[in-house]
Short mmCIF file of C-alpha atoms in Angstrom, two decimals:
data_model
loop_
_atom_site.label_atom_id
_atom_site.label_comp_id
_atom_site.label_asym_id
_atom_site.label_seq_id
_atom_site.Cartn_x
_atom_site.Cartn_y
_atom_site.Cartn_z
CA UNK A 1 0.00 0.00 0.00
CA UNK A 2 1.34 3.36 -1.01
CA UNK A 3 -0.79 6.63 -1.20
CA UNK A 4 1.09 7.31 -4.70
CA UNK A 5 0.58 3.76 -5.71
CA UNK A 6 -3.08 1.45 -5.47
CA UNK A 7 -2.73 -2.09 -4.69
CA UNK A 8 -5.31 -4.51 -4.80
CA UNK A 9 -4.95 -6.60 -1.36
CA UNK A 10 -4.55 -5.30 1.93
CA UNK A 11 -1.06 -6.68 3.84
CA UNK A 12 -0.13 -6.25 7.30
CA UNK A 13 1.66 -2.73 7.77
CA UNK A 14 -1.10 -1.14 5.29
CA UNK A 15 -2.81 1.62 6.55
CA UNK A 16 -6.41 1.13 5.77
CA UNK A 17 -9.99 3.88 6.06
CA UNK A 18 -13.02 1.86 7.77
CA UNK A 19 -15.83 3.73 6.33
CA UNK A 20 -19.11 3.50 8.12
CA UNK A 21 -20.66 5.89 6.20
CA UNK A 22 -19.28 9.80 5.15
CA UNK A 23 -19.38 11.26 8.50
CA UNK A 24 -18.11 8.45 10.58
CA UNK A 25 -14.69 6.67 8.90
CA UNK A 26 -10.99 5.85 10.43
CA UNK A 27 -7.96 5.09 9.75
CA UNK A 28 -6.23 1.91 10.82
CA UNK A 29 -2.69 0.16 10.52
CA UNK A 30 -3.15 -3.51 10.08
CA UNK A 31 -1.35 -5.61 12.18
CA UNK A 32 -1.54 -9.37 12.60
CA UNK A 33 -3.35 -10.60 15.55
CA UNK A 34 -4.69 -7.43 15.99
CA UNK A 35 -8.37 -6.27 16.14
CA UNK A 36 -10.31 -2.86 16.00
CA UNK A 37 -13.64 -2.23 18.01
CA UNK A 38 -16.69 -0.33 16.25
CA UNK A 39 -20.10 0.19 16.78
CA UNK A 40 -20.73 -3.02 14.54
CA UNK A 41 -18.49 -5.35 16.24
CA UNK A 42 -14.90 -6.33 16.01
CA UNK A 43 -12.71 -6.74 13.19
CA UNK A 44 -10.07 -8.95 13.23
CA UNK A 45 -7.08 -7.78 11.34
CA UNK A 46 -6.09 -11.20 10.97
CA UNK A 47 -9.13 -12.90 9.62
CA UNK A 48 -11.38 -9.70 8.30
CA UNK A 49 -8.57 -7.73 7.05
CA UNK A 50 -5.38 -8.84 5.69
CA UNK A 51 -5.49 -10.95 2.15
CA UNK A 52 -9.06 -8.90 1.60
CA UNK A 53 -9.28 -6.40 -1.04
CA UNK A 54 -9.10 -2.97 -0.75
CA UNK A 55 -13.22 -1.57 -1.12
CA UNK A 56 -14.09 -4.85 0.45
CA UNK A 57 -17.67 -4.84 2.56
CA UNK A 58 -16.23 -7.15 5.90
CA UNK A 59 -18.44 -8.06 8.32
CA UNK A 60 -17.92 -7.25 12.15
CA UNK A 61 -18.44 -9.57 15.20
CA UNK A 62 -22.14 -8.34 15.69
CA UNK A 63 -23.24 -8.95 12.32
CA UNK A 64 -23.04 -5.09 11.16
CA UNK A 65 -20.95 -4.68 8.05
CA UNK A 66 -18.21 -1.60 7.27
CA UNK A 67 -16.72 -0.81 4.08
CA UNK A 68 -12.47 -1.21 3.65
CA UNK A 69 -10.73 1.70 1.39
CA UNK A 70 -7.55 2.24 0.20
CA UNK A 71 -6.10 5.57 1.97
CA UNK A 72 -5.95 8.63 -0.45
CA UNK A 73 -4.72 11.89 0.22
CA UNK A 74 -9.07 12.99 0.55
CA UNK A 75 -9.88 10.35 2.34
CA UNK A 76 -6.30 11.04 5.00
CA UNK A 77 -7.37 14.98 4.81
CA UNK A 78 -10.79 13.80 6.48
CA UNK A 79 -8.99 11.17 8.84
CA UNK A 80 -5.55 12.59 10.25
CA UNK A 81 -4.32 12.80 12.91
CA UNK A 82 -4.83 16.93 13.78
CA UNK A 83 -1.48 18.36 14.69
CA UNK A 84 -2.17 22.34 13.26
CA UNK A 85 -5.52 23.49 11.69
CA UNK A 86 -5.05 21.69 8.17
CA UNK A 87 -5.57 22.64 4.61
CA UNK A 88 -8.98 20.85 2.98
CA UNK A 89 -9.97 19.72 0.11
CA UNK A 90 -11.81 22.66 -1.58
CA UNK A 91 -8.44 24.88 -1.04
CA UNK A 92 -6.09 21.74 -1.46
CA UNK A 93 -7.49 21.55 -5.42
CA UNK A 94 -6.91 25.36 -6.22
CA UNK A 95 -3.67 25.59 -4.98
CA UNK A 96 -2.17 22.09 -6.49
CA UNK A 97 -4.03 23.63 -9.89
CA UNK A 98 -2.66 27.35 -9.61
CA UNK A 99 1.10 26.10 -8.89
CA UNK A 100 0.57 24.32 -11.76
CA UNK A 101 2.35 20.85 -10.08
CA UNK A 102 2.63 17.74 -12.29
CA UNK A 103 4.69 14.39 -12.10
CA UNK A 104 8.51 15.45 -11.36
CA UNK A 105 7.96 18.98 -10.04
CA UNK A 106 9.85 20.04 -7.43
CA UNK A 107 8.01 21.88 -4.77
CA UNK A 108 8.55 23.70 -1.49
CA UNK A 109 6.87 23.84 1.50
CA UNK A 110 6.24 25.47 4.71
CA UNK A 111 4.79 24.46 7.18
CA UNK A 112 4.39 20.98 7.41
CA UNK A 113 2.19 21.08 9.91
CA UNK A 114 -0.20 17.58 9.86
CA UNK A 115 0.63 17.19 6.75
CA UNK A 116 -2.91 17.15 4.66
CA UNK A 117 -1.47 19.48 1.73
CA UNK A 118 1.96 17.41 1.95
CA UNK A 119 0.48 14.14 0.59
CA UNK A 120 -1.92 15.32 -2.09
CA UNK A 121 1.55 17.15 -3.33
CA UNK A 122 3.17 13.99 -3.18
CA UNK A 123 0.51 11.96 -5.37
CA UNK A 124 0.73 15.10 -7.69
CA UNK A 125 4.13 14.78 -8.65
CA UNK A 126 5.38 11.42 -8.18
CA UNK A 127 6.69 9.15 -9.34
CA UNK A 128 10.07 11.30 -10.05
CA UNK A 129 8.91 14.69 -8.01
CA UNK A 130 10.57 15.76 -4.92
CA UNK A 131 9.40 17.75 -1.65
CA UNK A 132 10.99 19.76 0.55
CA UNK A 133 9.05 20.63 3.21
CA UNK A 134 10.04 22.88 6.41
CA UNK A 135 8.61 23.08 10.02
CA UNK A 136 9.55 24.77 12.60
CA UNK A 137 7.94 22.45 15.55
CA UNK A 138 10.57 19.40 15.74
CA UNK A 139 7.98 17.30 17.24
CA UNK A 140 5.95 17.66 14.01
CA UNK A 141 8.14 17.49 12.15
CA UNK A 142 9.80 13.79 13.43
CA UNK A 143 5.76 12.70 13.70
CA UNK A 144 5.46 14.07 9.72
CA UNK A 145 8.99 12.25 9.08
CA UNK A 146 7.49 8.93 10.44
CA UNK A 147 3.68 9.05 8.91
CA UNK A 148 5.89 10.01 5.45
CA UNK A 149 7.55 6.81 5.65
CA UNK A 150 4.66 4.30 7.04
CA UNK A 151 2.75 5.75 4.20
CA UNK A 152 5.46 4.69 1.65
CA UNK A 153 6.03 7.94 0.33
CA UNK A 154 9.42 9.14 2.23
CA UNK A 155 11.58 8.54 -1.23
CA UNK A 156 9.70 11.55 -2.02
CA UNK A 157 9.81 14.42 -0.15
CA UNK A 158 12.65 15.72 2.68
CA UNK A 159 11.42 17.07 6.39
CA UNK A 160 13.88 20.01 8.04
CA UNK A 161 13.26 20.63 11.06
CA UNK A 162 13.86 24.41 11.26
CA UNK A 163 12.77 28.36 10.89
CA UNK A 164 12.07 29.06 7.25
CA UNK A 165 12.19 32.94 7.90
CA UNK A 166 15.64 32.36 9.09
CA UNK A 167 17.16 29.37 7.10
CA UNK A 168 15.57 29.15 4.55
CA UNK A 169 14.30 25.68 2.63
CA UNK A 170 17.64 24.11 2.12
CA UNK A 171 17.66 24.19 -1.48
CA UNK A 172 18.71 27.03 -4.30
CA UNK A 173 17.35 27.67 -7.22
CA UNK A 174 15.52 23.96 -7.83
CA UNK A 175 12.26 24.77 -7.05
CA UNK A 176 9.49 24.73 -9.64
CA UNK A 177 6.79 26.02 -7.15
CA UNK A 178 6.88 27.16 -3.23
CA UNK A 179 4.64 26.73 -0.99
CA UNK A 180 3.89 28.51 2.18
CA UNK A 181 1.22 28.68 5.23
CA UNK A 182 2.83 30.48 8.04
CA UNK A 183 1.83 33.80 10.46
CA UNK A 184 4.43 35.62 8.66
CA UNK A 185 4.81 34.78 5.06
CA UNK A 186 6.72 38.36 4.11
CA UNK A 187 9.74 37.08 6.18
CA UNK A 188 10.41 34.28 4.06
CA UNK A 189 9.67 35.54 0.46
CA UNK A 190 13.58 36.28 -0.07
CA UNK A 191 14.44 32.69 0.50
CA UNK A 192 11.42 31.22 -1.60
CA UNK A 193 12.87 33.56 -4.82
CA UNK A 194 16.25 32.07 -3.75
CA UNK A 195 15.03 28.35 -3.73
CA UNK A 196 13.12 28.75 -7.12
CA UNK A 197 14.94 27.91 -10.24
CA UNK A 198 15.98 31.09 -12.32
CA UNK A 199 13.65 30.61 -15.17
CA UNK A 200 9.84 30.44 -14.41
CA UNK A 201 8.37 28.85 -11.00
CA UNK A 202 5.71 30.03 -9.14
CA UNK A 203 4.65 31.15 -5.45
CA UNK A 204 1.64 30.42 -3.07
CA UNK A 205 1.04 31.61 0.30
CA UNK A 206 -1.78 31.19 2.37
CA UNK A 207 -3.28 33.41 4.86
CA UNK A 208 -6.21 33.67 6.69
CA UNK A 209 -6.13 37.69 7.44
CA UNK A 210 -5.95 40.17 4.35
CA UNK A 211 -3.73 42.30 6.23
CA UNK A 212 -1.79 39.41 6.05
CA UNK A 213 -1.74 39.23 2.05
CA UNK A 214 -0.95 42.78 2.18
CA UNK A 215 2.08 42.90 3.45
CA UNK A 216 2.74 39.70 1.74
CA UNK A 217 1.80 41.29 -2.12
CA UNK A 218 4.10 43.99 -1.01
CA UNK A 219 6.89 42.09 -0.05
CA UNK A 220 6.58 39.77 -3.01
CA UNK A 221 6.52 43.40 -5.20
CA UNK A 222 9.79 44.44 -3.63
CA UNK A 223 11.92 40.86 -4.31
CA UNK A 224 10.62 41.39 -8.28
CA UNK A 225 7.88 39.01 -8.54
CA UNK A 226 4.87 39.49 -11.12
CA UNK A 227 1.34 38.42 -12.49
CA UNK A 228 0.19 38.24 -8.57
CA UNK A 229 -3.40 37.98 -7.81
CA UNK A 230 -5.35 37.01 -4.63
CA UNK A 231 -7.83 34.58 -4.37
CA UNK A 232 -10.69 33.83 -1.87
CA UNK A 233 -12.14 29.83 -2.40
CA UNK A 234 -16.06 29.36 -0.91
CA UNK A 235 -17.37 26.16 -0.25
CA UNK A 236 -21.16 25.95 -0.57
CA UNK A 237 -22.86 22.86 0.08
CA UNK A 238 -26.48 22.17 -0.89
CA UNK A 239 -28.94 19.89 0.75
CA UNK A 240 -31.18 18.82 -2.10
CA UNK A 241 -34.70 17.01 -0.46
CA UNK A 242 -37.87 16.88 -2.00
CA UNK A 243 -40.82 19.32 -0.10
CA UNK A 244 -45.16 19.48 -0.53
CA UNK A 245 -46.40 22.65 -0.67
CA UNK A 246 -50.23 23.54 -0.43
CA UNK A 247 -52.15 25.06 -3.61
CA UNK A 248 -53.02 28.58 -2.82
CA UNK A 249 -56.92 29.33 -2.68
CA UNK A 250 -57.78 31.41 -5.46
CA UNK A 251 -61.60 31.69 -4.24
CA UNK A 252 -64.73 30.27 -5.97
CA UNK A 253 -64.76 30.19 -10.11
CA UNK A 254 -67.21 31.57 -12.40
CA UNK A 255 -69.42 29.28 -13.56
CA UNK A 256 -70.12 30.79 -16.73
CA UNK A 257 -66.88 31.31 -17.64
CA UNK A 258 -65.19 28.43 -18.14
CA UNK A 259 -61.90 26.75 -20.17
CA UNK A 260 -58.51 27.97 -20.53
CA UNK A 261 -58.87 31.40 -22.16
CA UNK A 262 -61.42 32.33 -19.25
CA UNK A 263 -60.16 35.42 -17.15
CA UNK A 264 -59.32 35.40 -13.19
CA UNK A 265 -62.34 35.01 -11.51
CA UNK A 266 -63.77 38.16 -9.54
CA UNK A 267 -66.84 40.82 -10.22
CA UNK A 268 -66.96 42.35 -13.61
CA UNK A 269 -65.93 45.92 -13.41
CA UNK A 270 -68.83 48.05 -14.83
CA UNK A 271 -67.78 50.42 -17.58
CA UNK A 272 -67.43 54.44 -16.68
CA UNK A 273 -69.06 56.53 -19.15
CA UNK A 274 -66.82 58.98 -21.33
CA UNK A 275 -67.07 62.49 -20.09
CA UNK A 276 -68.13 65.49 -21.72
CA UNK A 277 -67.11 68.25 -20.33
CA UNK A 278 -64.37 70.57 -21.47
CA UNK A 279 -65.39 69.68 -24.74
CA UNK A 280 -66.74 72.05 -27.89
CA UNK A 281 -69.60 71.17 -29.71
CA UNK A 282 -70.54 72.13 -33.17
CA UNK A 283 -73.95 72.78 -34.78
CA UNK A 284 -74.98 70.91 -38.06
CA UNK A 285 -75.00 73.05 -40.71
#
C-alpha cells in the first residue's frame, strides 16, 4: 500500500480507512493478531482484514458490516491525525491547480504542519517529483517524518526541522513552485525567490487575514515578482430534499366562464361613461 501507488490486497503494515458511512470513517494500521472495536463489532485484522481487497464490505463480530478503502490523500485529509488546523480539500485543489504541479515537479513547503497538503503534493508529482518541506515544531516534524515513511512515500519528499524565515528551505534555485502557510509569510519571500529555479516557477502563500496578504503582495513586489493575484475559495454545500407545498386558494370560479382562455375570476368591473365636459360642440349646418 502506497498513497502514490493502489494495490489490490490489503497486507499487514497497510494503513487502511473503515468507512461506516461519510461522516463516521478511520484510519487503521493492520497488524496481525490485531483487532479494531466499532459500533458493529470487532474486526479482526487477521481474519477480516489482511489478504481482503481494498473496497471490500467485511463483516464485524455483531453482524453489522463496514466498508475497507484504500487511503488517499481525501480520504487522510478527512482522517488525520490533527497536529495544526489543516488545509482541505476545496483549497487543497486550487492551490495544487494554480502552482501548476505535475509528475517530477519540485516543490517547497512550509509548514508541514499535519501534513494534509503534503500528501496530495506527493501523489501530484510522483513518481520522479521531490518535496521539501520545512517546520519549525521538531515534534511535528519527526511525527510528519514517520507518517511520510509508514505511508510509503518518504523517497519523495525531505522534512527540516527548522525556521524558514531564518534558514531558509535548504535548497537554491531547484524549485518549480513554493509553498507557504505560516503567520508571517513576508519574512520568508527572499528565500522562496532564492530556492526557485531562475527561469519560471511560481509562489503560493496562504493566509487567513488580508492584512496578512498585504504585506505579503508587497513584499513579493519588492523581491521582483509578477502576475500576482489574490484569491478567496467558498465552499457551498447544498442539501437537495424533495418538499409538498399547499395550492393557494384562489376563491370560488365563475361558472359561466369556463376553459382555458377564461379570465381570473372576480366581479366584472362596470364600464365608466366617457365624459363630456371641457369639450366644444358644433352645430350641423
Amino acid at each position: 500500500m502506497s498513497f502514490v501507488e493502489y494495490a489490490e490486497l490489503i497486507q499487514e503494515g497497510d494503513v487502511a480507512i473503515i468507512f461506516m458511512g461519510h461522516d463516521s470513517m478511520f484510519p487503521v494500521k493492520v497488524q496481525q493478531g490485531a483487532q479494531t472495536q466499532t459500533r458493529y463489532g470487532v474486526i479482526r485484522h487477521s481474519t477480516d482484514l489482511i489478504g481482503q481487497r481494498f473496497g471490500a464490505k467485511v463483516t464485524c463480530s455483531k453482524g453489522g458490516w463496514v466498508y475497507v478503502l484504500h487511503p488517499t490523500p481525501e480520504l487522510w485529509t478527512l482522517n488525520l491525525p490533527h497536529r495544526t488546523q489543516i488545509l482541505y480539500t476545496t483549497d487543497i485543489a486550487n492551490i495544487t491547480m494554480m502552482l501548476e504541479l505535475k509528475p517530477g515537479s519540485v516543490v517547497c513547503e512550509s509548514g508541514t504542519g499535519s501534513g494534509s497538503l503534503s500528501h496530495a503534493i506527493l501523489r501530484t508529482i510522483a513518481p520522479s517529483g521531490h518535496l521539501h518541506t520545512v517546520e519549525f515544531h521538531q515534534q511535528r516534524a519527526e511525527k510528519a517524518t514517520e507518517e511520510f515513511q509508514e505511508h510509503k512515500v518518504g523517497h519523495l519528499v525531505t522534512v527540516r526541522n527548522q525556521d524558514v524565515c531564518k534558514d531558509g528551505f535548504g535548497v537554491t534555485g531547484v524549485a518549480d513552485a513554493v509553498f507557504l502557510d505560516i503567520p508571517s509569510p513576508w519574512e520568508a519571500i527572499g528565500h522562496a525567490k532564492s530556492a526557485i529555479k531562475r527561469q519560471g516557477g511560481r509562489l503560493c502563500s496562504f493566509s487567513p487575514c488580508i492584512e496578512q496578504v498585504q504585506r505579503t503582495c508587497a513584499a513579493l513586489t519588492e523581491q521582483g515578482f509578477g502576475e500576482m493575484c489574490t484569491l478567496e475559495v467558498l465552499l457551498r454545500t447544498y442539501d437537495v430534499r424533495s418538499v409538498s407545498l399547499a395550492l393557494p386558494d384562489f376563491g370560488p370560479e365563475d361558472p359561466l366562464q369556463t376553459g382555458p382562455d377564461a379570465p381570473l375570476t372576480g366581479p366584472t368591473p362596470t364600464p365608466t361613461p366617457r365624459s363630456t365636459a371641457g369639450r366644444r360642440c358644433h352645430p350641423e349646418t
